[in-house]
Amino acid sequence: MTFRSLVRAAAAAALLVQCFATPLHAQQAFPTRPVRLVVPQTPGGASDALARIVAQKLSEAWGQSVVVDNRAGAGGNIGMDLVAKAPPDGYTLLMSYVGSHAINPSIYRKLPFDPEHDFVAVANLADVPFVAVANPKLPIANIKDLAAYVGSGKGQVSFGSAGNGSVNHLLGEMFNSAANVKMTHVPYKGAAPALNDLLAGQIQVVFTSLPSVSQHIRSGSLKGLAVTGNHRAASFKDIPTFVELGYPAFAISPWFGIFATGGTPPAVVQKINADINRILQEPDTVEKFAAQGAEVHMTTPQELATMLHDDIKRWAVVVKQSGATVD
C-alpha cells in the first residue's frame, strides 16, 4: 500500500469514527444549559405535581436547571403549541397527558399543530387514576349512592370541569350515560376554579385527577366516591373503583408523559428517556408519586407514541358519543 493510500485509509477511518461518534457525543453532552419543561395546565393539578417532582430530579442528575413553565389556556393547546414550534433540540420539553394530547384533536376542529407529527414521545411517567369527589354535605358515600341520589330527584346536582371537552367533562358525561342520570355540567376555565367552587358548595361533584385532590380527601374537605382503573389506588385503599361498583367503562387510568418537539435528535430523546426511567426507579420517586395517587409506568419512546396513537382513536369515540365541542 502506498503512503497516499495509507493517508486516504486513515482519513476514511477517522470520518467513519466521527459519523458514529457524533450521536453518542450529543447524547453524553446533553444538556449543557437549562431545560424548560412546559406544563400546559395551571399549577396544582396532576401534570404540575408530577412535572415538579421529575424536574427537580433531572436538575440534580444533569447539573442543569430544569424549569417548570406553566402555560395554561385553550385546554392545553397554548402550551403545546409553544413546544411544537420550539427548536427541536431537547431544551424545551412538554409535560403532557391524555386529556390535552389525545382528546383535544376530537374537541377542537382546528389545532395549530399535529398532536403526533409535531412532537416526539420521550418517556411516560405514570398512570394516574381519576376520582369522583363530592362536597361532604352531599348525603352519599360512593358513586353508586350518587347515581341513586341524582335519579331520585331529591336535589339538583351539578358537576364541574376544567372546560368543555376536558377529561373531567367527558368522565361526567360518561357517568350520566352509564348511570342513566342527568347531572348538570358547569364548565370552568381550569380545574382549580372548579375545585374551589366544589369546596365552597357551589357545585356538588367533580371528576378530576387524584393528585389534584389527594390532600382534600385526606383532610375530609372532599369525599372520594370512586376511582378509575382496575384496582384501588395504593394510597387510598378505602375509595372503591368504579368497576367494582358496576361501571366497567371506567377501567381507565390516563397516562402522563414527557414529549419533545418533533425532529429532536434520537440520541437526545434516548438520553432523556434513559435518565427519566432511572429516576422513576428510585424509591423516593415512587413514594412521592404514590403520595399523589400516581403509579409509576415506564416506557420506551415508541411505547409512549403507540399509547398516544391508540388513545386518540379511543377517545374520539367517547367525544362523539358525548357531543362535546368547543368550536
Tab-separated table of C-alpha atoms in Angstrom:
chain	number	residue	atom	x	y	z
A	1	MET	CA	0.000	0.000	0.000
A	2	THR	CA	1.396	3.448	-0.954
A	3	PHE	CA	1.788	6.279	1.507
A	4	ARG	CA	-1.074	8.177	-0.214
A	5	SER	CA	-3.313	5.118	0.109
A	6	LEU	CA	-2.486	4.882	3.794
A	7	VAL	CA	-3.373	8.548	4.297
A	8	ARG	CA	-6.684	8.092	2.474
A	9	ALA	CA	-7.498	4.993	4.507
A	10	ALA	CA	-6.700	6.778	7.752
A	11	ALA	CA	-8.864	9.753	6.744
A	12	ALA	CA	-11.754	7.460	5.828
A	13	ALA	CA	-11.459	5.636	9.131
A	14	ALA	CA	-11.424	8.932	11.021
A	15	LEU	CA	-14.548	10.096	9.170
A	16	LEU	CA	-16.301	6.804	9.917
A	17	VAL	CA	-15.483	7.127	13.616
A	18	GLN	CA	-16.774	10.716	13.605
A	19	CYS	CA	-20.062	9.709	11.954
A	20	PHE	CA	-20.732	7.062	14.553
A	21	ALA	CA	-19.426	9.054	17.488
A	22	THR	CA	-21.393	12.271	16.890
A	23	PRO	CA	-24.760	10.950	18.120
A	24	LEU	CA	-23.072	9.364	21.110
A	25	HIS	CA	-21.301	12.626	21.878
A	26	ALA	CA	-24.573	14.539	21.625
A	27	GLN	CA	-26.193	12.006	23.897
A	28	GLN	CA	-23.431	12.263	26.501
A	29	ALA	CA	-23.167	16.077	26.366
A	30	PHE	CA	-26.879	16.886	26.725
A	31	PRO	CA	-27.797	19.132	28.427
A	32	THR	CA	-25.226	21.916	28.510
A	33	ARG	CA	-27.694	24.645	29.555
A	34	PRO	CA	-31.040	24.968	31.398
A	35	VAL	CA	-34.034	22.990	30.122
A	36	ARG	CA	-37.616	24.263	30.121
A	37	LEU	CA	-40.430	21.838	30.972
A	38	VAL	CA	-43.708	23.316	29.749
A	39	VAL	CA	-46.847	22.324	31.663
A	40	PRO	CA	-49.917	23.352	29.646
A	41	GLN	CA	-52.122	23.382	32.740
A	42	THR	CA	-52.409	25.607	35.808
A	43	PRO	CA	-50.375	24.896	38.965
A	44	GLY	CA	-51.844	22.455	41.453
A	45	GLY	CA	-53.019	19.672	39.153
A	46	ALA	CA	-51.538	16.267	38.407
A	47	SER	CA	-49.441	17.476	35.459
A	48	ASP	CA	-47.878	20.209	37.547
A	49	ALA	CA	-47.258	17.991	40.589
A	50	LEU	CA	-45.557	15.208	38.621
A	51	ALA	CA	-43.601	17.659	36.468
A	52	ARG	CA	-42.099	19.333	39.537
A	53	ILE	CA	-41.025	16.018	41.065
A	54	VAL	CA	-39.279	14.950	37.849
A	55	ALA	CA	-37.842	18.418	37.108
A	56	GLN	CA	-36.088	18.508	40.469
A	57	LYS	CA	-34.667	15.029	39.944
A	58	LEU	CA	-33.447	15.830	36.422
A	59	SER	CA	-31.844	19.055	37.641
A	60	GLU	CA	-29.874	17.047	40.194
A	61	ALA	CA	-28.898	14.382	37.647
A	62	TRP	CA	-27.891	16.808	34.897
A	63	GLY	CA	-26.338	19.601	36.937
A	64	GLN	CA	-28.535	21.968	34.948
A	65	SER	CA	-31.753	23.721	35.936
A	66	VAL	CA	-34.986	22.187	34.654
A	67	VAL	CA	-37.529	24.992	34.925
A	68	VAL	CA	-41.249	24.218	35.089
A	69	ASP	CA	-43.148	26.727	32.951
A	70	ASN	CA	-46.959	26.685	33.350
A	71	ARG	CA	-48.579	27.821	30.090
A	72	ALA	CA	-52.272	27.092	30.567
A	73	GLY	CA	-55.100	28.018	28.249
A	74	ALA	CA	-57.303	26.660	25.466
A	75	GLY	CA	-57.460	23.225	27.035
A	76	GLY	CA	-53.680	22.889	27.000
A	77	ASN	CA	-53.260	23.975	23.369
A	78	ILE	CA	-51.310	27.162	24.197
A	79	GLY	CA	-48.516	25.321	25.967
A	80	MET	CA	-48.495	22.508	23.439
A	81	ASP	CA	-48.207	24.955	20.536
A	82	LEU	CA	-45.243	26.614	22.230
A	83	VAL	CA	-43.390	23.287	22.369
A	84	ALA	CA	-44.453	22.277	18.849
A	85	LYS	CA	-42.812	25.444	17.473
A	86	ALA	CA	-39.696	25.367	19.674
A	87	PRO	CA	-36.261	24.461	18.274
A	88	PRO	CA	-36.020	20.639	18.052
A	89	ASP	CA	-33.043	20.328	20.362
A	90	GLY	CA	-34.500	18.831	23.558
A	91	TYR	CA	-34.210	22.029	25.577
A	92	THR	CA	-37.960	22.638	25.520
A	93	LEU	CA	-39.975	19.680	26.778
A	94	LEU	CA	-43.700	19.140	27.237
A	95	MET	CA	-45.424	17.594	30.243
A	96	SER	CA	-48.437	16.108	28.540
A	97	TYR	CA	-51.317	13.810	29.343
A	98	VAL	CA	-54.158	12.039	27.626
A	99	GLY	CA	-56.540	14.996	28.010
A	100	SER	CA	-54.701	17.701	26.126
A	101	HIS	CA	-52.802	15.396	23.775
A	102	ALA	CA	-55.266	12.642	22.855
A	103	ILE	CA	-58.691	14.211	23.444
A	104	ASN	CA	-58.198	17.729	22.088
A	105	PRO	CA	-57.850	16.530	18.477
A	106	SER	CA	-61.502	15.424	18.663
A	107	ILE	CA	-62.701	18.502	20.579
A	108	TYR	CA	-61.070	21.248	18.524
A	109	ARG	CA	-61.780	21.251	14.799
A	110	LYS	CA	-58.574	23.148	14.002
A	111	LEU	CA	-55.410	22.792	16.039
A	112	PRO	CA	-52.280	24.870	15.311
A	113	PHE	CA	-50.202	21.679	15.478
A	114	ASP	CA	-50.368	17.973	14.691
A	115	PRO	CA	-50.551	16.055	18.001
A	116	GLU	CA	-48.390	13.225	16.679
A	117	HIS	CA	-46.108	14.561	13.956
A	118	ASP	CA	-45.168	17.853	15.632
A	119	PHE	CA	-43.974	16.064	18.781
A	120	VAL	CA	-41.754	13.134	19.608
A	121	ALA	CA	-42.609	10.881	22.528
A	122	VAL	CA	-39.840	10.740	25.120
A	123	ALA	CA	-40.930	8.921	28.277
A	124	ASN	CA	-44.108	8.087	30.132
A	125	LEU	CA	-44.068	8.918	33.832
A	126	ALA	CA	-47.148	7.440	35.412
A	127	ASP	CA	-50.683	6.233	35.116
A	128	VAL	CA	-52.892	8.481	37.199
A	129	PRO	CA	-56.382	7.451	38.245
A	130	PHE	CA	-59.157	9.993	38.162
A	131	VAL	CA	-61.557	10.222	41.047
A	132	ALA	CA	-65.115	11.414	41.532
A	133	VAL	CA	-65.166	13.714	44.546
A	134	ALA	CA	-68.134	15.315	46.243
A	135	ASN	CA	-68.724	18.076	48.722
A	136	PRO	CA	-69.113	16.311	52.097
A	137	LYS	CA	-72.527	17.916	52.599
A	138	LEU	CA	-73.922	15.691	49.841
A	139	PRO	CA	-75.591	12.742	51.677
A	140	ILE	CA	-73.809	9.950	49.793
A	141	ALA	CA	-70.873	7.600	50.444
A	142	ASN	CA	-69.853	6.367	46.980
A	143	ILE	CA	-70.579	6.629	43.258
A	144	LYS	CA	-73.455	4.141	43.447
A	145	ASP	CA	-75.107	6.362	46.058
A	146	LEU	CA	-74.606	9.344	43.752
A	147	ALA	CA	-76.488	7.603	40.937
A	148	ALA	CA	-79.360	6.798	43.303
A	149	TYR	CA	-79.434	10.322	44.719
A	150	VAL	CA	-79.477	12.028	41.297
A	151	GLY	CA	-82.040	9.532	39.994
A	152	SER	CA	-84.358	10.183	42.942
A	153	GLY	CA	-84.663	13.844	42.056
A	154	LYS	CA	-84.129	14.850	45.688
A	155	GLY	CA	-81.921	17.749	44.710
A	156	GLN	CA	-80.133	19.480	41.864
A	157	VAL	CA	-76.655	18.021	41.326
A	158	SER	CA	-74.064	19.852	39.226
A	159	PHE	CA	-70.624	18.622	38.273
A	160	GLY	CA	-67.783	20.966	37.415
A	161	SER	CA	-64.995	20.515	34.907
A	162	ALA	CA	-61.880	22.231	33.587
A	163	GLY	CA	-63.872	23.185	30.483
A	164	ASN	CA	-65.937	21.762	27.656
A	165	GLY	CA	-64.312	18.643	26.268
A	166	SER	CA	-61.870	18.212	29.151
A	167	VAL	CA	-61.335	14.779	30.674
A	168	ASN	CA	-63.337	15.988	33.676
A	169	HIS	CA	-66.269	16.840	31.417
A	170	LEU	CA	-66.154	13.609	29.441
A	171	LEU	CA	-65.992	11.454	32.563
A	172	GLY	CA	-69.040	13.251	33.928
A	173	GLU	CA	-70.955	12.642	30.719
A	174	MET	CA	-69.818	9.015	30.694
A	175	PHE	CA	-71.244	8.634	34.183
A	176	ASN	CA	-74.510	10.322	33.207
A	177	SER	CA	-74.832	7.808	30.390
A	178	ALA	CA	-73.725	4.724	32.361
A	179	ALA	CA	-75.979	5.500	35.339
A	180	ASN	CA	-78.843	6.832	33.195
A	181	VAL	CA	-78.975	10.077	35.188
A	182	LYS	CA	-78.601	13.753	34.345
A	183	MET	CA	-76.220	15.899	36.342
A	184	THR	CA	-75.799	19.468	35.102
A	185	HIS	CA	-72.385	20.260	33.635
A	186	VAL	CA	-70.724	23.514	34.763
A	187	PRO	CA	-67.539	24.271	32.766
A	188	TYR	CA	-64.748	26.363	34.296
A	189	LYS	CA	-61.534	27.838	32.946
A	190	GLY	CA	-59.334	25.193	34.515
A	191	ALA	CA	-59.686	22.550	37.207
A	192	ALA	CA	-58.619	24.833	40.083
A	193	PRO	CA	-61.663	27.154	39.988
A	194	ALA	CA	-63.959	24.142	39.680
A	195	LEU	CA	-62.430	22.639	42.814
A	196	ASN	CA	-62.721	25.966	44.638
A	197	ASP	CA	-66.457	26.055	43.942
A	198	LEU	CA	-66.777	22.399	44.953
A	199	LEU	CA	-65.126	23.144	48.291
A	200	ALA	CA	-67.441	26.130	48.732
A	201	GLY	CA	-70.518	24.034	47.940
A	202	GLN	CA	-71.437	25.932	44.763
A	203	ILE	CA	-71.311	22.659	42.829
A	204	GLN	CA	-71.613	19.141	44.208
A	205	VAL	CA	-69.288	16.849	42.224
A	206	VAL	CA	-66.058	16.975	40.201
A	207	PHE	CA	-64.302	14.214	38.246
A	208	THR	CA	-60.599	15.027	38.463
A	209	SER	CA	-57.111	13.565	38.756
A	210	LEU	CA	-56.387	12.009	42.127
A	211	PRO	CA	-53.204	14.056	42.746
A	212	SER	CA	-55.142	17.317	42.421
A	213	VAL	CA	-57.437	16.440	45.349
A	214	SER	CA	-55.415	13.984	47.438
A	215	GLN	CA	-54.866	16.464	50.288
A	216	HIS	CA	-58.523	17.497	50.296
A	217	ILE	CA	-59.599	13.855	50.565
A	218	ARG	CA	-57.160	13.200	53.412
A	219	SER	CA	-58.354	16.280	55.308
A	220	GLY	CA	-62.014	15.372	54.834
A	221	SER	CA	-62.845	18.588	52.993
A	222	LEU	CA	-63.823	16.455	49.988
A	223	LYS	CA	-65.310	12.958	49.819
A	224	GLY	CA	-63.835	10.386	47.392
A	225	LEU	CA	-66.637	8.424	45.710
A	226	ALA	CA	-64.775	6.163	43.256
A	227	VAL	CA	-61.519	5.955	41.318
A	228	THR	CA	-60.966	4.940	37.714
A	229	GLY	CA	-58.830	1.935	36.784
A	230	ASN	CA	-58.928	-1.759	37.567
A	231	HIS	CA	-57.639	-1.562	41.125
A	232	ARG	CA	-57.849	0.775	44.090
A	233	ALA	CA	-55.199	3.478	44.415
A	234	ALA	CA	-52.379	2.350	46.713
A	235	SER	CA	-52.604	5.462	48.885
A	236	PHE	CA	-56.406	5.496	49.019
A	237	LYS	CA	-57.412	1.889	49.605
A	238	ASP	CA	-60.699	2.970	51.185
A	239	ILE	CA	-62.001	4.503	47.931
A	240	PRO	CA	-63.644	1.842	45.707
A	241	THR	CA	-63.213	1.680	41.950
A	242	PHE	CA	-65.988	2.486	39.510
A	243	VAL	CA	-65.530	-1.032	38.156
A	244	GLU	CA	-66.272	-2.808	41.441
A	245	LEU	CA	-69.394	-0.661	41.849
A	246	GLY	CA	-70.749	-1.702	38.467
A	247	TYR	CA	-69.259	0.755	35.945
A	248	PRO	CA	-66.790	-1.210	33.767
A	249	ALA	CA	-66.357	1.621	31.243
A	250	PHE	CA	-64.240	3.422	33.838
A	251	ALA	CA	-61.414	0.858	33.793
A	252	ILE	CA	-59.071	3.598	32.595
A	253	SER	CA	-56.061	5.342	34.141
A	254	PRO	CA	-54.866	8.256	31.996
A	255	TRP	CA	-51.131	8.414	31.293
A	256	PHE	CA	-48.871	11.404	31.960
A	257	GLY	CA	-45.668	11.650	29.955
A	258	ILE	CA	-42.882	13.790	28.524
A	259	PHE	CA	-42.690	14.848	24.866
A	260	ALA	CA	-40.206	16.923	22.884
A	261	THR	CA	-40.503	18.964	19.719
A	262	GLY	CA	-40.779	16.903	16.543
A	263	GLY	CA	-37.373	16.458	14.921
A	264	THR	CA	-35.425	16.325	18.197
A	265	PRO	CA	-32.349	14.125	17.593
A	266	PRO	CA	-32.987	10.468	18.519
A	267	ALA	CA	-29.830	10.383	20.645
A	268	VAL	CA	-31.137	13.237	22.795
A	269	VAL	CA	-34.545	11.560	23.098
A	270	GLN	CA	-32.903	8.306	24.191
A	271	LYS	CA	-30.699	10.164	26.681
A	272	ILE	CA	-33.701	11.863	28.328
A	273	ASN	CA	-35.692	8.616	28.297
A	274	ALA	CA	-32.888	6.703	29.996
A	275	ASP	CA	-32.395	9.388	32.650
A	276	ILE	CA	-36.119	9.661	33.397
A	277	ASN	CA	-36.541	5.886	33.627
A	278	ARG	CA	-33.607	5.760	36.032
A	279	ILE	CA	-35.278	8.429	38.184
A	280	LEU	CA	-38.612	6.585	38.109
A	281	GLN	CA	-36.960	3.528	39.658
A	282	GLU	CA	-35.659	5.451	42.660
A	283	PRO	CA	-37.620	4.578	45.826
A	284	ASP	CA	-38.251	8.192	46.836
A	285	THR	CA	-39.682	8.991	43.395
A	286	VAL	CA	-42.036	6.017	43.612
A	287	GLU	CA	-43.015	7.160	47.106
A	288	LYS	CA	-43.666	10.762	46.016
A	289	PHE	CA	-45.740	9.608	43.054
A	290	ALA	CA	-47.732	7.213	45.246
A	291	ALA	CA	-48.458	10.010	47.712
A	292	GLN	CA	-50.074	11.837	44.807
A	293	GLY	CA	-52.073	8.758	43.837
A	294	ALA	CA	-49.905	8.154	40.760
A	295	GLU	CA	-48.443	4.789	39.756
A	296	VAL	CA	-45.054	4.789	38.015
A	297	HIS	CA	-45.283	3.454	34.458
A	298	MET	CA	-42.025	3.448	32.496
A	299	THR	CA	-41.962	3.138	28.707
A	300	THR	CA	-39.698	3.437	25.713
A	301	PRO	CA	-40.326	6.428	23.430
A	302	GLN	CA	-42.041	4.152	20.899
A	303	GLU	CA	-44.330	2.630	23.519
A	304	LEU	CA	-45.498	6.091	24.573
A	305	ALA	CA	-46.037	7.067	20.926
A	306	THR	CA	-48.213	3.972	20.469
A	307	MET	CA	-50.196	4.781	23.601
A	308	LEU	CA	-50.883	8.269	22.258
A	309	HIS	CA	-51.917	6.970	18.838
A	310	ASP	CA	-54.294	4.408	20.307
A	311	ASP	CA	-55.839	6.891	22.753
A	312	ILE	CA	-56.524	9.468	20.032
A	313	LYS	CA	-58.718	6.858	18.360
A	314	ARG	CA	-60.237	5.574	21.620
A	315	TRP	CA	-61.280	8.975	22.960
A	316	ALA	CA	-62.620	10.106	19.585
A	317	VAL	CA	-65.425	7.584	20.102
A	318	VAL	CA	-66.172	8.939	23.602
A	319	VAL	CA	-66.181	12.542	22.370
A	320	LYS	CA	-68.541	11.688	19.521
A	321	GLN	CA	-70.930	9.978	21.894
A	322	SER	CA	-70.870	12.922	24.312
A	323	GLY	CA	-71.353	15.545	21.615
A	324	ALA	CA	-68.759	17.741	23.339
A	325	THR	CA	-67.154	20.538	21.331
A	326	VAL	CA	-65.617	23.941	21.918
A	327	ASP	CA	-65.716	25.269	18.338
